[in-house]
């Protein structure tokens, strides 16, 4: 039996070397394409062109084929002025980065510089598997770097976001999204690294109309945030404290012939909340 041991050992080493040389399986492109925007490659069937905030130009959208190419943002001066642009860089329909440039501005004089400088960029790291997508976010103004990891379910919807700051892990947090049968985010909460309890708990109610931000992959502020994560539109969000509801925000929609919102009025009984309206142009 002792004479067999070296042979078995050598065979084990050979097996390890073979496994080491085996290529790591790349995620299935067909699965990755179904991930919700901006990770996958869902085309936009109805193109949002302009967004007005209380009647003033707030954002414009530029497309390349059926994919969002650029979001232009405007300052709500007496005459709204373009001050920021966020542009997608794609290769073969797959998002590689999102680049944001902005101009200096002065609120008192309501003036904006003609020079646009890089403000921050998001790099979409090559996917390592079908259920996790990682991005690196660089703030080019304050020279900060952040890492975000998104967990994605089998239907392609984000269920969790892990945030890490490169130089200060004390600020790390995780956002969890609980989805309903329509794949809308029904509940969300945040767990900060140094704290034992969850916080920022919110519950959501939806309509059955398509959300114009869902296939864009960005909310109206150009962020990969809650209002772009669900296929339908939020009609009510309830902010919860440790002992129950604190206040709610109500969204009252008018709908266009294409089924998308044409106008929404956002209100809350919270005295600190400022009501506003958004108008959508397609």
PDB file of C-alpha atoms in Angstrom:
ATOM      1  CA  UNK A   1       0.000   0.000   0.000  1.00  0.00           C
ATOM      2  CA  UNK A   2       2.881   2.387   0.815  1.00  0.00           C
ATOM      3  CA  UNK A   3       4.216   2.021  -2.743  1.00  0.00           C
ATOM      4  CA  UNK A   4       0.906   3.292  -4.141  1.00  0.00           C
ATOM      5  CA  UNK A   5       0.990   6.544  -2.181  1.00  0.00           C
ATOM      6  CA  UNK A   6       3.547   8.359  -4.399  1.00  0.00           C
ATOM      7  CA  UNK A   7       1.550   7.376  -7.491  1.00  0.00           C
ATOM      8  CA  UNK A   8      -1.692   8.633  -5.986  1.00  0.00           C
ATOM      9  CA  UNK A   9       0.053  11.841  -4.904  1.00  0.00           C
ATOM     10  CA  UNK A  10       1.455  12.438  -8.368  1.00  0.00           C
ATOM     11  CA  UNK A  11      -1.956  11.807  -9.905  1.00  0.00           C
ATOM     12  CA  UNK A  12      -3.495  14.363  -7.556  1.00  0.00           C
ATOM     13  CA  UNK A  13      -0.893  16.945  -8.558  1.00  0.00           C
ATOM     14  CA  UNK A  14      -1.578  16.290 -12.218  1.00  0.00           C
ATOM     15  CA  UNK A  15      -5.302  16.788 -11.639  1.00  0.00           C
ATOM     16  CA  UNK A  16      -4.674  20.108  -9.853  1.00  0.00           C
ATOM     17  CA  UNK A  17      -2.465  21.331 -12.697  1.00  0.00           C
ATOM     18  CA  UNK A  18      -5.122  20.356 -15.200  1.00  0.00           C
ATOM     19  CA  UNK A  19      -7.813  22.262 -13.268  1.00  0.00           C
ATOM     20  CA  UNK A  20      -5.502  25.255 -13.011  1.00  0.00           C
ATOM     21  CA  UNK A  21      -5.105  25.333 -16.774  1.00  0.00           C
ATOM     22  CA  UNK A  22      -8.831  25.047 -17.440  1.00  0.00           C
ATOM     23  CA  UNK A  23     -10.280  28.389 -18.637  1.00  0.00           C
ATOM     24  CA  UNK A  24     -12.658  30.153 -16.281  1.00  0.00           C
ATOM     25  CA  UNK A  25     -16.144  29.945 -17.814  1.00  0.00           C
ATOM     26  CA  UNK A  26     -17.310  33.376 -19.018  1.00  0.00           C
ATOM     27  CA  UNK A  27     -20.886  34.336 -18.089  1.00  0.00           C
ATOM     28  CA  UNK A  28     -23.510  33.476 -20.679  1.00  0.00           C
ATOM     29  CA  UNK A  29     -23.953  36.559 -22.939  1.00  0.00           C
ATOM     30  CA  UNK A  30     -27.641  35.730 -23.380  1.00  0.00           C
ATOM     31  CA  UNK A  31     -28.118  35.929 -19.600  1.00  0.00           C
ATOM     32  CA  UNK A  32     -26.087  39.122 -19.250  1.00  0.00           C
ATOM     33  CA  UNK A  33     -28.131  40.796 -21.999  1.00  0.00           C
ATOM     34  CA  UNK A  34     -31.309  40.279 -19.935  1.00  0.00           C
ATOM     35  CA  UNK A  35     -29.942  42.126 -16.914  1.00  0.00           C
ATOM     36  CA  UNK A  36     -31.816  45.342 -16.267  1.00  0.00           C
ATOM     37  CA  UNK A  37     -30.375  48.561 -17.658  1.00  0.00           C
ATOM     38  CA  UNK A  38     -27.739  49.856 -17.617  1.00  0.00           C
ATOM     39  CA  UNK A  39     -26.063  46.445 -17.172  1.00  0.00           C
ATOM     40  CA  UNK A  40     -27.803  44.511 -19.922  1.00  0.00           C
ATOM     41  CA  UNK A  41     -28.808  45.660 -23.375  1.00  0.00           C
ATOM     42  CA  UNK A  42     -32.570  46.321 -23.237  1.00  0.00           C
ATOM     43  CA  UNK A  43     -33.675  48.641 -26.023  1.00  0.00           C
ATOM     44  CA  UNK A  44     -35.916  51.637 -25.402  1.00  0.00           C
ATOM     45  CA  UNK A  45     -39.291  51.177 -27.096  1.00  0.00           C
ATOM     46  CA  UNK A  46     -40.616  54.665 -26.247  1.00  0.00           C
ATOM     47  CA  UNK A  47     -37.986  57.406 -26.062  1.00  0.00           C
ATOM     48  CA  UNK A  48     -38.236  60.027 -23.336  1.00  0.00           C
ATOM     49  CA  UNK A  49     -36.961  63.256 -24.903  1.00  0.00           C
ATOM     50  CA  UNK A  50     -37.497  66.003 -22.329  1.00  0.00           C
ATOM     51  CA  UNK A  51     -38.280  66.294 -18.635  1.00  0.00           C
ATOM     52  CA  UNK A  52     -39.681  69.510 -17.138  1.00  0.00           C
ATOM     53  CA  UNK A  53     -39.585  70.322 -13.420  1.00  0.00           C
ATOM     54  CA  UNK A  54     -42.346  72.753 -12.396  1.00  0.00           C
ATOM     55  CA  UNK A  55     -42.600  73.801 -16.030  1.00  0.00           C
ATOM     56  CA  UNK A  56     -38.875  74.416 -16.551  1.00  0.00           C
ATOM     57  CA  UNK A  57     -36.453  72.327 -18.584  1.00  0.00           C
ATOM     58  CA  UNK A  58     -34.729  69.867 -16.272  1.00  0.00           C
ATOM     59  CA  UNK A  59     -33.309  67.157 -18.552  1.00  0.00           C
ATOM     60  CA  UNK A  60     -32.963  66.216 -22.220  1.00  0.00           C
ATOM     61  CA  UNK A  61     -32.210  62.756 -23.609  1.00  0.00           C
ATOM     62  CA  UNK A  62     -30.200  61.788 -26.686  1.00  0.00           C
ATOM     63  CA  UNK A  63     -30.266  58.284 -28.176  1.00  0.00           C
ATOM     64  CA  UNK A  64     -28.051  56.118 -30.324  1.00  0.00           C
ATOM     65  CA  UNK A  65     -30.433  53.773 -32.085  1.00  0.00           C
ATOM     66  CA  UNK A  66     -32.671  52.364 -29.339  1.00  0.00           C
ATOM     67  CA  UNK A  67     -30.239  52.898 -26.468  1.00  0.00           C
ATOM     68  CA  UNK A  68     -29.796  56.000 -24.314  1.00  0.00           C
ATOM     69  CA  UNK A  69     -26.581  57.779 -25.282  1.00  0.00           C
ATOM     70  CA  UNK A  70     -26.670  60.991 -23.227  1.00  0.00           C
ATOM     71  CA  UNK A  71     -28.634  62.752 -20.508  1.00  0.00           C
ATOM     72  CA  UNK A  72     -28.304  66.553 -20.402  1.00  0.00           C
ATOM     73  CA  UNK A  73     -29.195  68.292 -17.136  1.00  0.00           C
ATOM     74  CA  UNK A  74     -30.268  71.911 -16.682  1.00  0.00           C
ATOM     75  CA  UNK A  75     -30.107  74.366 -13.803  1.00  0.00           C
ATOM     76  CA  UNK A  76     -33.524  75.770 -12.893  1.00  0.00           C
ATOM     77  CA  UNK A  77     -32.581  79.410 -13.393  1.00  0.00           C
ATOM     78  CA  UNK A  78     -35.045  82.003 -14.721  1.00  0.00           C
ATOM     79  CA  UNK A  79     -33.921  80.685 -18.101  1.00  0.00           C
ATOM     80  CA  UNK A  80     -32.795  77.034 -17.575  1.00  0.00           C
ATOM     81  CA  UNK A  81     -29.164  76.451 -18.596  1.00  0.00           C
ATOM     82  CA  UNK A  82     -27.406  73.216 -19.564  1.00  0.00           C
ATOM     83  CA  UNK A  83     -24.649  72.520 -17.027  1.00  0.00           C
ATOM     84  CA  UNK A  84     -24.052  68.744 -16.985  1.00  0.00           C
ATOM     85  CA  UNK A  85     -23.986  65.807 -19.383  1.00  0.00           C
ATOM     86  CA  UNK A  86     -23.769  62.095 -18.690  1.00  0.00           C
ATOM     87  CA  UNK A  87     -22.841  59.861 -21.629  1.00  0.00           C
ATOM     88  CA  UNK A  88     -22.714  56.088 -22.032  1.00  0.00           C
ATOM     89  CA  UNK A  89     -19.806  54.359 -23.758  1.00  0.00           C
ATOM     90  CA  UNK A  90     -20.757  50.973 -25.179  1.00  0.00           C
ATOM     91  CA  UNK A  91     -19.094  48.240 -27.192  1.00  0.00           C
ATOM     92  CA  UNK A  92     -21.252  45.744 -29.039  1.00  0.00           C
ATOM     93  CA  UNK A  93     -24.287  47.026 -27.139  1.00  0.00           C
ATOM     94  CA  UNK A  94     -22.647  46.284 -23.767  1.00  0.00           C
ATOM     95  CA  UNK A  95     -22.083  49.246 -21.430  1.00  0.00           C
ATOM     96  CA  UNK A  96     -18.421  49.925 -20.654  1.00  0.00           C
ATOM     97  CA  UNK A  97     -18.664  53.261 -18.847  1.00  0.00           C
ATOM     98  CA  UNK A  98     -20.821  56.252 -17.982  1.00  0.00           C
ATOM     99  CA  UNK A  99     -18.938  59.548 -18.184  1.00  0.00           C
ATOM    100  CA  UNK A 100     -20.221  62.759 -16.571  1.00  0.00           C
ATOM    101  CA  UNK A 101     -18.883  66.239 -17.336  1.00  0.00           C
ATOM    102  CA  UNK A 102     -20.096  69.493 -15.813  1.00  0.00           C
ATOM    103  CA  UNK A 103     -19.532  73.239 -15.985  1.00  0.00           C
ATOM    104  CA  UNK A 104     -18.911  75.705 -13.167  1.00  0.00           C
ATOM    105  CA  UNK A 105     -21.908  77.899 -12.360  1.00  0.00           C
ATOM    106  CA  UNK A 106     -22.920  80.836 -10.183  1.00  0.00           C
ATOM    107  CA  UNK A 107     -26.373  80.895  -8.631  1.00  0.00           C
ATOM    108  CA  UNK A 108     -26.389  84.614  -7.817  1.00  0.00           C
ATOM    109  CA  UNK A 109     -25.589  85.740 -11.342  1.00  0.00           C
ATOM    110  CA  UNK A 110     -27.344  82.711 -12.879  1.00  0.00           C
ATOM    111  CA  UNK A 111     -24.355  82.136 -15.142  1.00  0.00           C
ATOM    112  CA  UNK A 112     -22.736  78.923 -16.378  1.00  0.00           C
ATOM    113  CA  UNK A 113     -19.246  78.444 -17.795  1.00  0.00           C
ATOM    114  CA  UNK A 114     -18.823  77.329 -21.407  1.00  0.00           C
ATOM    115  CA  UNK A 115     -16.128  74.873 -20.320  1.00  0.00           C
ATOM    116  CA  UNK A 116     -17.248  71.356 -19.344  1.00  0.00           C
ATOM    117  CA  UNK A 117     -14.818  69.323 -17.238  1.00  0.00           C
ATOM    118  CA  UNK A 118     -14.880  65.619 -16.213  1.00  0.00           C
ATOM    119  CA  UNK A 119     -16.829  65.315 -12.950  1.00  0.00           C
ATOM    120  CA  UNK A 120     -17.074  61.586 -12.366  1.00  0.00           C
ATOM    121  CA  UNK A 121     -17.027  58.341 -14.249  1.00  0.00           C
ATOM    122  CA  UNK A 122     -18.471  54.881 -13.728  1.00  0.00           C
ATOM    123  CA  UNK A 123     -16.553  51.936 -15.168  1.00  0.00           C
ATOM    124  CA  UNK A 124     -18.540  48.731 -15.662  1.00  0.00           C
ATOM    125  CA  UNK A 125     -16.076  45.998 -14.774  1.00  0.00           C
ATOM    126  CA  UNK A 126     -16.059  42.798 -16.873  1.00  0.00           C
ATOM    127  CA  UNK A 127     -18.662  40.408 -15.399  1.00  0.00           C
ATOM    128  CA  UNK A 128     -17.255  37.421 -13.524  1.00  0.00           C
ATOM    129  CA  UNK A 129     -20.562  35.528 -13.261  1.00  0.00           C
ATOM    130  CA  UNK A 130     -24.265  35.761 -14.103  1.00  0.00           C
ATOM    131  CA  UNK A 131     -25.466  37.158 -10.778  1.00  0.00           C
ATOM    132  CA  UNK A 132     -22.928  39.814  -9.713  1.00  0.00           C
ATOM    133  CA  UNK A 133     -21.984  42.996 -11.560  1.00  0.00           C
ATOM    134  CA  UNK A 134     -19.304  45.347 -10.296  1.00  0.00           C
ATOM    135  CA  UNK A 135     -18.623  48.980 -11.083  1.00  0.00           C
ATOM    136  CA  UNK A 136     -15.876  51.405 -10.110  1.00  0.00           C
ATOM    137  CA  UNK A 137     -16.971  55.001  -9.578  1.00  0.00           C
ATOM    138  CA  UNK A 138     -14.414  57.793  -9.622  1.00  0.00           C
ATOM    139  CA  UNK A 139     -15.226  61.302  -8.435  1.00  0.00           C
ATOM    140  CA  UNK A 140     -12.810  63.372 -10.504  1.00  0.00           C
ATOM    141  CA  UNK A 141     -13.534  66.588  -8.599  1.00  0.00           C
ATOM    142  CA  UNK A 142     -12.804  65.341  -5.059  1.00  0.00           C
ATOM    143  CA  UNK A 143     -10.448  62.552  -6.226  1.00  0.00           C
ATOM    144  CA  UNK A 144     -12.413  59.781  -4.522  1.00  0.00           C
ATOM    145  CA  UNK A 145     -12.942  56.201  -5.668  1.00  0.00           C
ATOM    146  CA  UNK A 146     -15.889  53.965  -4.785  1.00  0.00           C
ATOM    147  CA  UNK A 147     -16.767  50.358  -5.578  1.00  0.00           C
ATOM    148  CA  UNK A 148     -20.283  49.027  -5.973  1.00  0.00           C
ATOM    149  CA  UNK A 149     -21.351  45.422  -6.378  1.00  0.00           C
ATOM    150  CA  UNK A 150     -24.870  44.666  -7.614  1.00  0.00           C
ATOM    151  CA  UNK A 151     -26.503  41.296  -6.943  1.00  0.00           C
ATOM    152  CA  UNK A 152     -28.920  40.327  -9.724  1.00  0.00           C
ATOM    153  CA  UNK A 153     -31.622  37.633  -9.596  1.00  0.00           C
ATOM    154  CA  UNK A 154     -32.347  35.028 -12.287  1.00  0.00           C
ATOM    155  CA  UNK A 155     -34.829  37.365 -14.006  1.00  0.00           C
ATOM    156  CA  UNK A 156     -32.162  40.065 -14.344  1.00  0.00           C
ATOM    157  CA  UNK A 157     -33.330  42.441 -11.591  1.00  0.00           C
ATOM    158  CA  UNK A 158     -31.073  44.068  -8.979  1.00  0.00           C
ATOM    159  CA  UNK A 159     -31.726  42.758  -5.461  1.00  0.00           C
ATOM    160  CA  UNK A 160     -28.805  44.196  -3.512  1.00  0.00           C
ATOM    161  CA  UNK A 161     -26.130  46.876  -3.738  1.00  0.00           C
ATOM    162  CA  UNK A 162     -22.877  46.783  -1.741  1.00  0.00           C
ATOM    163  CA  UNK A 163     -20.980  50.068  -1.490  1.00  0.00           C
ATOM    164  CA  UNK A 164     -17.316  50.414  -0.510  1.00  0.00           C
ATOM    165  CA  UNK A 165     -15.224  53.579  -0.347  1.00  0.00           C
ATOM    166  CA  UNK A 166     -11.584  52.912  -1.230  1.00  0.00           C
ATOM    167  CA  UNK A 167     -10.019  55.033   1.505  1.00  0.00           C
ATOM    168  CA  UNK A 168     -12.666  54.892   4.257  1.00  0.00           C
ATOM    169  CA  UNK A 169     -14.451  51.583   4.774  1.00  0.00           C
ATOM    170  CA  UNK A 170     -16.279  53.048   7.780  1.00  0.00           C
ATOM    171  CA  UNK A 171     -18.703  54.526   5.251  1.00  0.00           C
ATOM    172  CA  UNK A 172     -19.527  51.146   3.667  1.00  0.00           C
ATOM    173  CA  UNK A 173     -23.162  50.158   3.373  1.00  0.00           C
ATOM    174  CA  UNK A 174     -25.501  47.628   1.762  1.00  0.00           C
ATOM    175  CA  UNK A 175     -28.897  48.410   0.219  1.00  0.00           C
ATOM    176  CA  UNK A 176     -31.349  45.503   0.005  1.00  0.00           C
ATOM    177  CA  UNK A 177     -34.280  45.504  -2.449  1.00  0.00           C
ATOM    178  CA  UNK A 178     -37.271  43.198  -1.936  1.00  0.00           C
ATOM    179  CA  UNK A 179     -39.307  42.782  -5.137  1.00  0.00           C
ATOM    180  CA  UNK A 180     -42.953  41.848  -5.681  1.00  0.00           C
ATOM    181  CA  UNK A 181     -44.450  39.555  -8.342  1.00  0.00           C
ATOM    182  CA  UNK A 182     -44.253  42.353 -10.935  1.00  0.00           C
ATOM    183  CA  UNK A 183     -40.503  42.709 -10.183  1.00  0.00           C
ATOM    184  CA  UNK A 184     -41.029  46.165  -8.676  1.00  0.00           C
ATOM    185  CA  UNK A 185     -39.065  47.095  -5.550  1.00  0.00           C
ATOM    186  CA  UNK A 186     -41.671  46.709  -2.786  1.00  0.00           C
ATOM    187  CA  UNK A 187     -39.304  47.367   0.124  1.00  0.00           C
ATOM    188  CA  UNK A 188     -35.772  48.648   0.602  1.00  0.00           C
ATOM    189  CA  UNK A 189     -33.458  49.333   3.507  1.00  0.00           C
ATOM    190  CA  UNK A 190     -29.841  50.260   4.228  1.00  0.00           C
ATOM    191  CA  UNK A 191     -27.383  48.551   6.556  1.00  0.00           C
ATOM    192  CA  UNK A 192     -24.367  50.715   7.394  1.00  0.00           C
ATOM    193  CA  UNK A 193     -21.145  48.862   8.243  1.00  0.00           C
ATOM    194  CA  UNK A 194     -20.567  50.224  11.774  1.00  0.00           C
ATOM    195  CA  UNK A 195     -24.232  49.988  12.857  1.00  0.00           C
ATOM    196  CA  UNK A 196     -25.999  46.822  14.048  1.00  0.00           C
ATOM    197  CA  UNK A 197     -29.488  47.803  12.852  1.00  0.00           C
ATOM    198  CA  UNK A 198     -30.962  48.554   9.450  1.00  0.00           C
ATOM    199  CA  UNK A 199     -32.139  52.068   8.613  1.00  0.00           C
ATOM    200  CA  UNK A 200     -33.710  54.134   5.827  1.00  0.00           C
ATOM    201  CA  UNK A 201     -36.556  51.637   5.456  1.00  0.00           C
ATOM    202  CA  UNK A 202     -39.024  52.461   2.676  1.00  0.00           C
ATOM    203  CA  UNK A 203     -42.103  50.673   1.291  1.00  0.00           C
ATOM    204  CA  UNK A 204     -43.436  51.304  -2.233  1.00  0.00           C
ATOM    205  CA  UNK A 205     -46.760  51.006  -4.089  1.00  0.00           C
ATOM    206  CA  UNK A 206     -46.924  51.060  -7.925  1.00  0.00           C
ATOM    207  CA  UNK A 207     -49.250  51.614 -10.858  1.00  0.00           C
ATOM    208  CA  UNK A 208     -49.393  49.205 -13.827  1.00  0.00           C
ATOM    209  CA  UNK A 209     -47.944  51.656 -16.382  1.00  0.00           C
ATOM    210  CA  UNK A 210     -44.385  51.511 -17.786  1.00  0.00           C
ATOM    211  CA  UNK A 211     -41.717  53.508 -15.982  1.00  0.00           C
ATOM    212  CA  UNK A 212     -39.876  55.753 -18.510  1.00  0.00           C
ATOM    213  CA  UNK A 213     -36.625  55.546 -16.497  1.00  0.00           C
ATOM    214  CA  UNK A 214     -36.483  51.748 -16.214  1.00  0.00           C
ATOM    215  CA  UNK A 215     -34.998  50.960 -19.632  1.00  0.00           C
ATOM    216  CA  UNK A 216     -32.800  54.060 -19.487  1.00  0.00           C
ATOM    217  CA  UNK A 217     -31.055  52.634 -16.423  1.00  0.00           C
ATOM    218  CA  UNK A 218     -30.937  56.085 -14.789  1.00  0.00           C
ATOM    219  CA  UNK A 219     -33.402  58.072 -12.718  1.00  0.00           C
ATOM    220  CA  UNK A 220     -34.173  61.729 -13.486  1.00  0.00           C
ATOM    221  CA  UNK A 221     -31.027  62.823 -11.621  1.00  0.00           C
ATOM    222  CA  UNK A 222     -28.816  60.563 -13.722  1.00  0.00           C
ATOM    223  CA  UNK A 223     -28.348  58.057 -10.884  1.00  0.00           C
ATOM    224  CA  UNK A 224     -28.683  54.263 -10.774  1.00  0.00           C
ATOM    225  CA  UNK A 225     -31.212  54.582  -7.965  1.00  0.00           C
ATOM    226  CA  UNK A 226     -34.624  53.328  -6.824  1.00  0.00           C
ATOM    227  CA  UNK A 227     -36.748  55.271  -9.320  1.00  0.00           C
ATOM    228  CA  UNK A 228     -34.989  53.540 -12.220  1.00  0.00           C
ATOM    229  CA  UNK A 229     -34.965  50.012 -10.763  1.00  0.00           C
ATOM    230  CA  UNK A 230     -38.639  49.042 -11.231  1.00  0.00           C
ATOM    231  CA  UNK A 231     -40.611  48.472 -14.467  1.00  0.00           C
ATOM    232  CA  UNK A 232     -43.650  50.385 -13.138  1.00  0.00           C
ATOM    233  CA  UNK A 233     -44.116  53.843 -11.592  1.00  0.00           C
ATOM    234  CA  UNK A 234     -44.144  54.535  -7.863  1.00  0.00           C
ATOM    235  CA  UNK A 235     -47.498  55.951  -6.687  1.00  0.00           C
ATOM    236  CA  UNK A 236     -46.673  55.980  -2.982  1.00  0.00           C
ATOM    237  CA  UNK A 237     -43.575  55.575  -0.881  1.00  0.00           C
ATOM    238  CA  UNK A 238     -43.748  55.296   2.884  1.00  0.00           C
ATOM    239  CA  UNK A 239     -40.698  56.159   4.952  1.00  0.00           C
ATOM    240  CA  UNK A 240     -40.492  54.039   8.088  1.00  0.00           C
ATOM    241  CA  UNK A 241     -38.869  54.593  11.456  1.00  0.00           C
ATOM    242  CA  UNK A 242     -38.090  52.069  14.181  1.00  0.00           C
ATOM    243  CA  UNK A 243     -41.660  52.203  15.496  1.00  0.00           C
ATOM    244  CA  UNK A 244     -43.534  52.501  12.174  1.00  0.00           C
ATOM    245  CA  UNK A 245     -44.382  54.962   9.385  1.00  0.00           C
ATOM    246  CA  UNK A 246     -42.895  58.462   9.632  1.00  0.00           C
ATOM    247  CA  UNK A 247     -44.461  60.018   6.526  1.00  0.00           C
ATOM    248  CA  UNK A 248     -45.418  59.159   2.965  1.00  0.00           C
ATOM    249  CA  UNK A 249     -44.907  60.696  -0.482  1.00  0.00           C
ATOM    250  CA  UNK A 250     -47.713  60.468  -3.051  1.00  0.00           C
ATOM    251  CA  UNK A 251     -47.321  60.492  -6.849  1.00  0.00           C
ATOM    252  CA  UNK A 252     -50.395  61.439  -8.912  1.00  0.00           C
ATOM    253  CA  UNK A 253     -50.013  60.653 -12.622  1.00  0.00           C
ATOM    254  CA  UNK A 254     -51.548  61.647 -15.902  1.00  0.00           C
ATOM    255  CA  UNK A 255     -50.802  59.199 -18.702  1.00  0.00           C
ATOM    256  CA  UNK A 256     -50.046  59.660 -22.394  1.00  0.00           C
ATOM    257  CA  UNK A 257     -51.609  57.599 -25.192  1.00  0.00           C
ATOM    258  CA  UNK A 258     -48.524  55.343 -25.181  1.00  0.00           C
ATOM    259  CA  UNK A 259     -49.242  54.332 -21.558  1.00  0.00           C
ATOM    260  CA  UNK A 260     -46.262  56.196 -20.150  1.00  0.00           C
ATOM    261  CA  UNK A 261     -46.654  59.107 -17.690  1.00  0.00           C
ATOM    262  CA  UNK A 262     -47.212  62.507 -19.281  1.00  0.00           C
ATOM    263  CA  UNK A 263     -47.255  64.338 -15.933  1.00  0.00           C
ATOM    264  CA  UNK A 264     -46.815  63.548 -12.259  1.00  0.00           C
ATOM    265  CA  UNK A 265     -47.527  65.682  -9.201  1.00  0.00           C
ATOM    266  CA  UNK A 266     -45.495  64.711  -6.136  1.00  0.00           C
ATOM    267  CA  UNK A 267     -46.857  65.694  -2.712  1.00  0.00           C
ATOM    268  CA  UNK A 268     -46.461  64.867   0.957  1.00  0.00           C
ATOM    269  CA  UNK A 269     -48.158  65.865   4.200  1.00  0.00           C
ATOM    270  CA  UNK A 270     -44.719  66.210   5.726  1.00  0.00           C
ATOM    271  CA  UNK A 271     -44.368  70.015   6.210  1.00  0.00           C
ATOM    272  CA  UNK A 272     -40.664  69.822   5.349  1.00  0.00           C
ATOM    273  CA  UNK A 273     -41.420  68.333   1.928  1.00  0.00           C
ATOM    274  CA  UNK A 274     -41.758  70.605  -1.120  1.00  0.00           C
ATOM    275  CA  UNK A 275     -44.333  69.526  -3.708  1.00  0.00           C
ATOM    276  CA  UNK A 276     -43.447  69.601  -7.414  1.00  0.00           C
ATOM    277  CA  UNK A 277     -44.597  68.450 -10.853  1.00  0.00           C
ATOM    278  CA  UNK A 278     -42.769  66.691 -13.682  1.00  0.00           C
ATOM    279  CA  UNK A 279     -43.845  66.831 -17.332  1.00  0.00           C
ATOM    280  CA  UNK A 280     -42.655  64.139 -19.766  1.00  0.00           C
ATOM    281  CA  UNK A 281     -42.179  64.620 -23.506  1.00  0.00           C
ATOM    282  CA  UNK A 282     -41.645  61.622 -25.811  1.00  0.00           C
TER     283      UNK A 282
END
